[in-house]
Amino acid sequence: MHAWAVVANGEPLQEITLPTPEPHGAQVLLEVLHCGVCHSDVHLWDGHYQLGGEKKLLLKDRGVSLPLVMGHEIVGRVVRTGPQARGVAVGELKIVYPWVGCGTCALCRSDQDNMCQTPRSIGVFQAGGYASHVIVPEPRHLVDVGTLSPPVAATLACSGLTAYGAVKKALPLPADEPIVIIGLGGLGLNAIAILRALGHERIVGVDLKAENRAAALAAGATDTVDATAANLAEAIVAAAGQGVGVVIDFVNSSATAKAAFDALRRGGKLIAVGFFGGELSLPLPLLPLRALTLVGSYVGSPIELRELVALAQSGKLPPIPLTTAPQSDATSVLARLRDGRIIGRVVLDAPGVPHATPVAAGGA
Ligand SMILES: [Zn+2]
Ligand SMILES: [Zn+2]
């Protein structure tokens, strides 16, 4: 098999040849057709996350080693199955659940792999989708593409699932109670679309950019707030008409988290998703006095991916705008993503996949 790998942090990906893995046990081997390029791939490529101030989280300290074949938004075709792989047949088109864990702990066995203490995420800790083939631990990590457009379906595995996992922590909430979404890039717009598809009515979007706020209104937000407001917490409360029950922060910087925390009503919840970097200093008595919840949300579980795919299959979820590029363009796509020059999602087509023109919308 061939792959495009990070051989040195920040350097152009190199095309390498690896032995094509033979599926053992319940493993499944897929031929990669499409793989989305995620902003977290830029961090993996660079080798670190910013933690605030001068502090960095080095990915090599988390067990990420080079050469690394990135890519965790994968749609592929099953080409071989291990002897214990049940319920999956050669030729089927599948979305890969990439956030796999050890496979043996209680969390993994109850389909909460993303909470496993020893993650083995595909495209992070083991070879991912910037390649001709990918191996998946078990059939339960695969979801049928069904009637979805395959490149759009690929983006559900991270971009869609991260938004869905955060939205699930926001609900249940009365449909007319405002949910505030900070950061109206791809994830924020996904979250708005998912909330609308699930029947939520009142959504306040917050962003620095006027065009992002306009996109949020088009996606179903009912109000927007300019994040450059002198007092952002007050501006959010004014737009919501009350203290806020739930804020989902897809930016998660020192400034947005502080504003979100200050905007919460009694019993409110701040759901932190973004990796912008920064720190939050909290007056601790307010947590019990105002019965607040501060929760992090990391991608989603295999159960949530199945729920999200079913929601997309129902036709209630408009597909996100995306463009496609050949896999050999991975380095230039990553560089443009790092520079903020990409609108929407880019999905890489594997060699041999007829390279389509930009995909404007999904559905079959
Ligand atoms: Zn991702
Ligand atoms: Zn585990």
Coordinates of C-alpha atoms and ligand atoms in Angstrom, one line a residue:
M1 CA 0.0 0.0 0.0
H2 CA 1.1 3.6 -0.4
A3 CA 0.6 6.5 1.9
W4 CA 1.3 10.2 2.3
A5 CA 3.1 10.5 5.6
V6 CA 4.4 13.2 8.0
V7 CA 8.1 12.3 8.1
A8 CA 9.3 15.6 9.8
N9 CA 7.0 18.0 11.6
G10 CA 5.8 20.9 9.3
E11 CA 7.7 19.5 6.3
P12 CA 5.9 18.4 3.1
L13 CA 4.3 15.0 3.4
Q14 CA 6.2 12.2 1.7
E15 CA 4.8 9.4 -0.4
I16 CA 5.8 6.1 1.2
T17 CA 5.2 2.4 0.6
L18 CA 4.1 0.1 3.4
P19 CA 3.2 -3.5 3.5
T20 CA -0.6 -3.8 3.0
P21 CA -1.9 -5.0 6.4
E22 CA -3.6 -8.4 6.6
P23 CA -6.7 -8.3 8.8
H24 CA -6.4 -10.4 11.9
G25 CA -9.2 -11.4 14.4
A26 CA -12.1 -9.0 13.9
Q27 CA -10.1 -6.4 11.9
V28 CA -11.4 -5.1 8.6
L29 CA -9.2 -3.8 5.7
L30 CA -10.6 -1.1 3.5
E31 CA -9.5 0.6 0.4
V32 CA -9.7 4.3 1.0
L33 CA -11.9 6.3 -1.3
H34 CA -12.2 9.7 0.4
C35 CA -10.6 11.3 3.4
G36 CA -11.4 14.7 4.9
V37 CA -8.6 17.1 5.9
C38 CA -9.3 18.4 9.5
H39 CA -7.8 21.3 11.3
S40 CA -6.4 19.0 13.9
D41 CA -4.3 17.4 11.1
V42 CA -2.5 20.8 11.0
H43 CA -1.6 20.4 14.7
L44 CA -0.5 16.8 14.1
W45 CA 1.6 18.0 11.2
D46 CA 3.2 20.7 13.3
G47 CA 3.6 18.3 16.2
H48 CA 2.0 20.4 19.0
Y49 CA -1.0 22.3 20.4
Q50 CA -0.7 25.7 22.0
L51 CA -1.8 25.6 25.6
G52 CA -1.8 29.3 26.4
G53 CA 1.1 31.7 27.1
E54 CA 4.3 30.1 25.8
K55 CA 3.2 26.6 26.8
K56 CA 2.8 23.8 24.2
L57 CA 1.4 20.3 24.3
L58 CA 3.9 18.2 22.3
L59 CA 2.2 15.4 20.5
K60 CA 5.3 13.2 20.8
D61 CA 4.7 13.3 24.6
R62 CA 1.2 12.0 23.9
G63 CA 2.6 9.0 22.0
V64 CA 2.2 10.3 18.4
S65 CA 5.2 9.1 16.5
L66 CA 6.7 9.7 13.0
P67 CA 6.3 8.7 10.3
L68 CA 2.6 9.4 10.7
V69 CA -0.1 8.7 8.1
M70 CA -2.8 11.2 9.1
G71 CA -6.4 11.2 8.1
H72 CA -9.4 10.4 10.3
E73 CA -12.5 11.3 8.1
I74 CA -12.5 8.2 6.0
V75 CA -14.9 6.5 3.6
G76 CA -13.6 3.3 2.2
R77 CA -14.6 0.0 0.5
V78 CA -14.2 -3.2 2.4
V79 CA -11.6 -5.4 0.6
R80 CA -10.7 -8.1 3.3
T81 CA -12.1 -9.1 6.6
G82 CA -10.5 -11.0 9.5
P83 CA -11.8 -14.5 10.5
Q84 CA -13.8 -13.1 13.4
A85 CA -15.2 -10.0 11.6
R86 CA -19.0 -10.5 11.6
G87 CA -21.7 -8.4 9.9
V88 CA -19.5 -6.9 7.2
A89 CA -19.0 -8.0 3.6
V90 CA -16.3 -7.3 1.0
G91 CA -17.4 -4.5 -1.4
E92 CA -19.5 -2.5 1.2
L93 CA -19.0 1.2 1.4
K94 CA -18.4 2.3 5.0
I95 CA -17.7 5.4 7.1
V96 CA -14.8 4.7 9.5
Y97 CA -15.2 5.6 13.2
P98 CA -11.6 6.7 13.9
W99 CA -11.6 7.4 17.7
V100 CA -10.8 3.8 18.6
G101 CA -9.4 2.8 22.0
C102 CA -7.8 -0.3 23.4
G103 CA -10.7 -2.4 22.5
T104 CA -10.8 -4.3 25.8
C105 CA -11.6 -1.9 28.6
A106 CA -15.2 -1.4 29.9
L107 CA -15.5 1.9 28.0
C108 CA -14.5 0.4 24.7
R109 CA -16.7 -2.6 25.2
S110 CA -19.7 -0.3 25.9
D111 CA -19.1 1.6 22.6
Q112 CA -17.5 4.7 24.3
D113 CA -14.1 4.3 22.6
N114 CA -13.5 8.0 22.7
M115 CA -13.3 7.9 26.5
C116 CA -10.7 5.1 26.5
Q117 CA -7.6 5.8 28.6
T118 CA -5.3 4.3 26.0
P119 CA -6.5 5.8 22.7
R120 CA -5.4 4.3 19.4
S121 CA -7.2 6.8 17.1
I122 CA -6.9 6.1 13.4
G123 CA -4.9 8.8 11.7
V124 CA -3.3 9.9 15.0
F125 CA -1.8 6.9 16.8
Q126 CA -2.2 4.4 13.9
A127 CA -2.1 4.9 10.2
G128 CA -5.1 6.8 8.8
G129 CA -6.7 7.7 5.5
Y130 CA -4.1 9.7 3.6
A131 CA -3.3 6.3 2.1
S132 CA -4.6 3.7 -0.3
H133 CA -5.7 1.4 2.5
V134 CA -6.7 1.5 6.2
I135 CA -7.2 -1.2 8.8
V136 CA -10.1 -0.9 11.3
P137 CA -10.1 -2.9 14.6
E138 CA -13.7 -4.2 14.5
P139 CA -16.8 -4.1 12.3
R140 CA -18.6 -1.9 15.0
H141 CA -16.2 0.9 13.9
L142 CA -17.9 1.0 10.5
V143 CA -21.1 2.7 9.5
D144 CA -23.0 2.2 6.2
V145 CA -22.7 5.2 3.8
G146 CA -26.2 4.4 2.5
T147 CA -27.6 7.1 0.3
L148 CA -25.2 9.8 1.5
S149 CA -22.7 11.3 -0.9
P150 CA -19.5 9.5 0.0
P151 CA -17.2 12.6 0.4
V152 CA -19.9 14.3 2.5
A153 CA -20.3 11.1 4.6
A154 CA -16.5 11.1 5.3
T155 CA -16.8 14.4 7.1
L156 CA -19.3 13.0 9.6
A157 CA -16.6 11.0 11.3
C158 CA -14.9 14.1 12.9
S159 CA -16.4 17.4 11.8
G160 CA -19.9 16.2 12.1
L161 CA -19.4 13.9 15.1
T162 CA -17.5 16.6 17.1
A163 CA -20.5 19.0 16.6
Y164 CA -23.0 16.2 17.4
G165 CA -21.1 15.1 20.5
A166 CA -21.2 18.7 21.8
V167 CA -24.9 19.1 20.9
K168 CA -25.8 15.9 22.8
K169 CA -24.3 17.4 26.0
A170 CA -26.5 20.5 25.5
L171 CA -29.7 18.6 25.3
P172 CA -32.3 18.1 26.6
L173 CA -33.3 21.8 26.8
P174 CA -36.7 23.3 26.0
A175 CA -36.7 24.0 22.2
D176 CA -37.3 27.8 22.8
E177 CA -34.5 28.3 25.3
P178 CA -31.4 29.9 23.7
I179 CA -28.3 27.8 23.1
V180 CA -25.3 29.9 22.3
I181 CA -22.7 28.7 19.8
I182 CA -19.4 30.5 19.9
G183 CA -17.3 30.1 16.7
L184 CA -19.3 29.9 13.4
G185 CA -16.7 28.1 11.3
G186 CA -17.4 24.6 10.0
L187 CA -18.1 23.0 13.5
G188 CA -20.3 25.8 14.6
L189 CA -22.4 25.7 11.5
N190 CA -22.6 21.9 11.8
A191 CA -23.9 22.3 15.4
I192 CA -26.6 24.8 14.3
A193 CA -27.7 22.4 11.5
I194 CA -27.8 19.5 13.9
L195 CA -29.7 21.5 16.6
R196 CA -32.3 22.5 14.0
A197 CA -32.6 18.9 12.7
L198 CA -33.2 17.8 16.3
G199 CA -36.0 20.4 16.6
H200 CA -34.2 23.1 18.7
E201 CA -35.5 26.5 17.8
R202 CA -33.6 29.2 19.6
I203 CA -29.9 29.5 18.7
V204 CA -27.5 32.5 19.2
G205 CA -24.3 32.4 17.1
V206 CA -21.2 34.4 18.1
D207 CA -18.3 35.2 15.8
L208 CA -15.8 37.9 14.9
K209 CA -16.6 37.8 11.2
A210 CA -19.8 39.3 9.7
E211 CA -19.8 36.7 6.9
N212 CA -19.7 33.8 9.4
R213 CA -22.6 35.4 11.3
A214 CA -24.5 35.6 8.0
A215 CA -23.8 32.0 7.3
A216 CA -25.1 31.1 10.8
L217 CA -28.4 32.9 10.2
A218 CA -28.7 31.0 6.8
A219 CA -28.0 27.7 8.7
G220 CA -30.8 28.4 11.1
A221 CA -29.4 30.6 14.0
T222 CA -32.1 33.0 15.3
D223 CA -29.7 35.7 16.6
T224 CA -26.0 36.6 16.2
V225 CA -23.5 38.5 18.3
D226 CA -20.4 40.3 17.1
A227 CA -17.6 38.8 19.2
T228 CA -15.7 42.1 19.1
A229 CA -18.3 43.5 21.5
A230 CA -16.6 45.5 24.3
N231 CA -18.4 43.3 26.9
L232 CA -19.1 40.0 25.1
A233 CA -20.9 38.3 28.1
E234 CA -23.3 41.2 28.3
A235 CA -23.8 41.2 24.5
I236 CA -24.6 37.5 24.6
V237 CA -27.1 37.9 27.4
A238 CA -28.7 40.8 25.6
A239 CA -29.1 38.7 22.4
A240 CA -30.4 35.7 24.3
G241 CA -32.8 37.9 26.4
Q242 CA -31.7 36.1 29.6
G243 CA -28.9 34.4 31.3
V244 CA -27.9 31.4 29.1
G245 CA -28.6 27.8 29.8
V246 CA -26.0 26.3 27.5
V247 CA -23.0 27.7 25.7
I248 CA -21.0 25.5 23.2
D249 CA -17.6 27.1 22.7
F250 CA -16.0 25.9 19.5
V251 CA -13.2 28.5 19.9
N252 CA -12.3 28.0 23.6
S253 CA -9.9 30.8 24.0
S254 CA -9.3 32.7 27.3
A255 CA -11.6 35.5 26.0
T256 CA -14.5 33.3 24.7
A257 CA -14.5 30.9 27.7
K258 CA -14.6 33.9 30.2
A259 CA -17.5 35.5 28.3
A260 CA -19.3 32.2 28.1
F261 CA -18.9 31.5 31.8
D262 CA -20.1 35.0 32.7
A263 CA -23.2 34.7 30.4
L264 CA -24.5 31.5 32.1
R265 CA -27.7 31.5 34.1
R266 CA -28.1 29.5 37.3
G267 CA -27.8 25.8 36.5
G268 CA -26.0 26.7 33.2
K269 CA -23.5 24.6 31.3
L270 CA -20.4 25.6 29.4
I271 CA -19.3 23.0 26.8
A272 CA -15.7 23.5 25.8
V273 CA -14.8 22.0 22.4
G274 CA -12.2 24.2 20.6
F275 CA -8.4 24.0 20.8
F276 CA -7.6 27.7 20.3
G277 CA -5.6 27.6 23.5
G278 CA -5.6 29.7 26.6
E279 CA -6.5 29.6 30.3
L280 CA -9.6 30.3 32.3
S281 CA -9.5 31.6 35.9
L282 CA -12.7 30.9 37.8
P283 CA -14.1 32.3 41.0
L284 CA -14.7 28.8 42.5
P285 CA -17.6 29.7 44.8
L286 CA -19.7 30.6 41.8
L287 CA -19.7 26.9 40.7
P288 CA -21.8 25.7 43.7
L289 CA -23.6 29.1 44.2
R290 CA -24.8 29.1 40.6
A291 CA -24.8 25.3 40.2
L292 CA -22.7 25.7 37.0
T293 CA -21.3 22.9 34.9
L294 CA -18.1 23.1 32.9
V295 CA -17.6 20.1 30.6
G296 CA -15.2 19.3 27.8
S297 CA -16.4 17.5 24.7
Y298 CA -14.1 15.3 22.7
V299 CA -15.4 14.0 19.3
G300 CA -18.1 11.4 20.0
S301 CA -18.7 7.7 20.5
P302 CA -19.5 5.0 17.9
I303 CA -23.1 5.2 19.2
E304 CA -23.2 8.9 18.4
L305 CA -21.7 8.4 15.0
R306 CA -24.5 5.9 14.1
E307 CA -27.1 8.3 15.4
L308 CA -25.6 11.2 13.4
V309 CA -25.5 9.1 10.2
A310 CA -29.1 8.1 10.7
L311 CA -30.0 11.8 11.2
A312 CA -28.2 12.6 7.9
Q313 CA -29.9 9.7 6.2
S314 CA -33.3 11.1 7.2
G315 CA -32.6 14.1 5.0
K316 CA -33.0 16.5 7.9
L317 CA -29.4 17.5 7.9
P318 CA -28.1 19.7 5.1
P319 CA -24.6 18.5 3.9
I320 CA -21.8 20.9 4.6
P321 CA -20.2 22.7 1.7
L322 CA -17.0 20.9 0.6
T323 CA -14.5 20.7 -2.2
T324 CA -12.4 17.7 -3.2
A325 CA -8.7 17.4 -4.1
P326 CA -6.4 14.6 -5.1
Q327 CA -4.6 12.9 -2.2
S328 CA -1.3 14.1 -3.7
D329 CA -2.4 17.7 -2.9
A330 CA -2.5 16.9 0.9
T331 CA 0.5 19.2 1.8
S332 CA -0.9 22.2 0.0
V333 CA -4.3 21.7 1.5
L334 CA -2.8 21.5 5.0
A335 CA -0.8 24.7 4.3
R336 CA -3.9 26.6 3.1
L337 CA -5.8 25.4 6.1
R338 CA -3.1 26.6 8.5
D339 CA -3.2 30.0 6.8
G340 CA -7.0 30.2 7.1
R341 CA -7.4 30.2 3.3
I342 CA -9.9 27.4 3.1
I343 CA -13.7 27.9 3.4
G344 CA -15.6 24.7 4.3
R345 CA -14.1 21.3 4.1
V346 CA -11.6 19.7 1.7
V347 CA -11.9 16.0 1.1
L348 CA -9.0 14.1 -0.5
D349 CA -9.8 11.6 -3.2
A350 CA -7.6 8.5 -3.2
P351 CA -5.8 7.6 -6.4
G352 CA -8.0 5.6 -8.7
V353 CA -11.1 7.4 -7.5
P354 CA -12.4 9.4 -10.4
H355 CA -11.6 13.0 -9.2
A356 CA -14.8 14.9 -9.2
T357 CA -15.2 18.6 -9.5
P358 CA -16.1 20.5 -6.2
V359 CA -19.0 18.9 -4.4
A360 CA -21.5 21.6 -3.6
A361 CA -24.0 19.5 -1.8
G362 CA -24.5 15.9 -0.7
G363 CA -27.3 13.5 -0.8
A364 CA -27.6 10.9 -3.6
Ligands
ZN1 ZN -10.8 16.0 12.9
ZN2 ZN -10.4 1.1 26.0

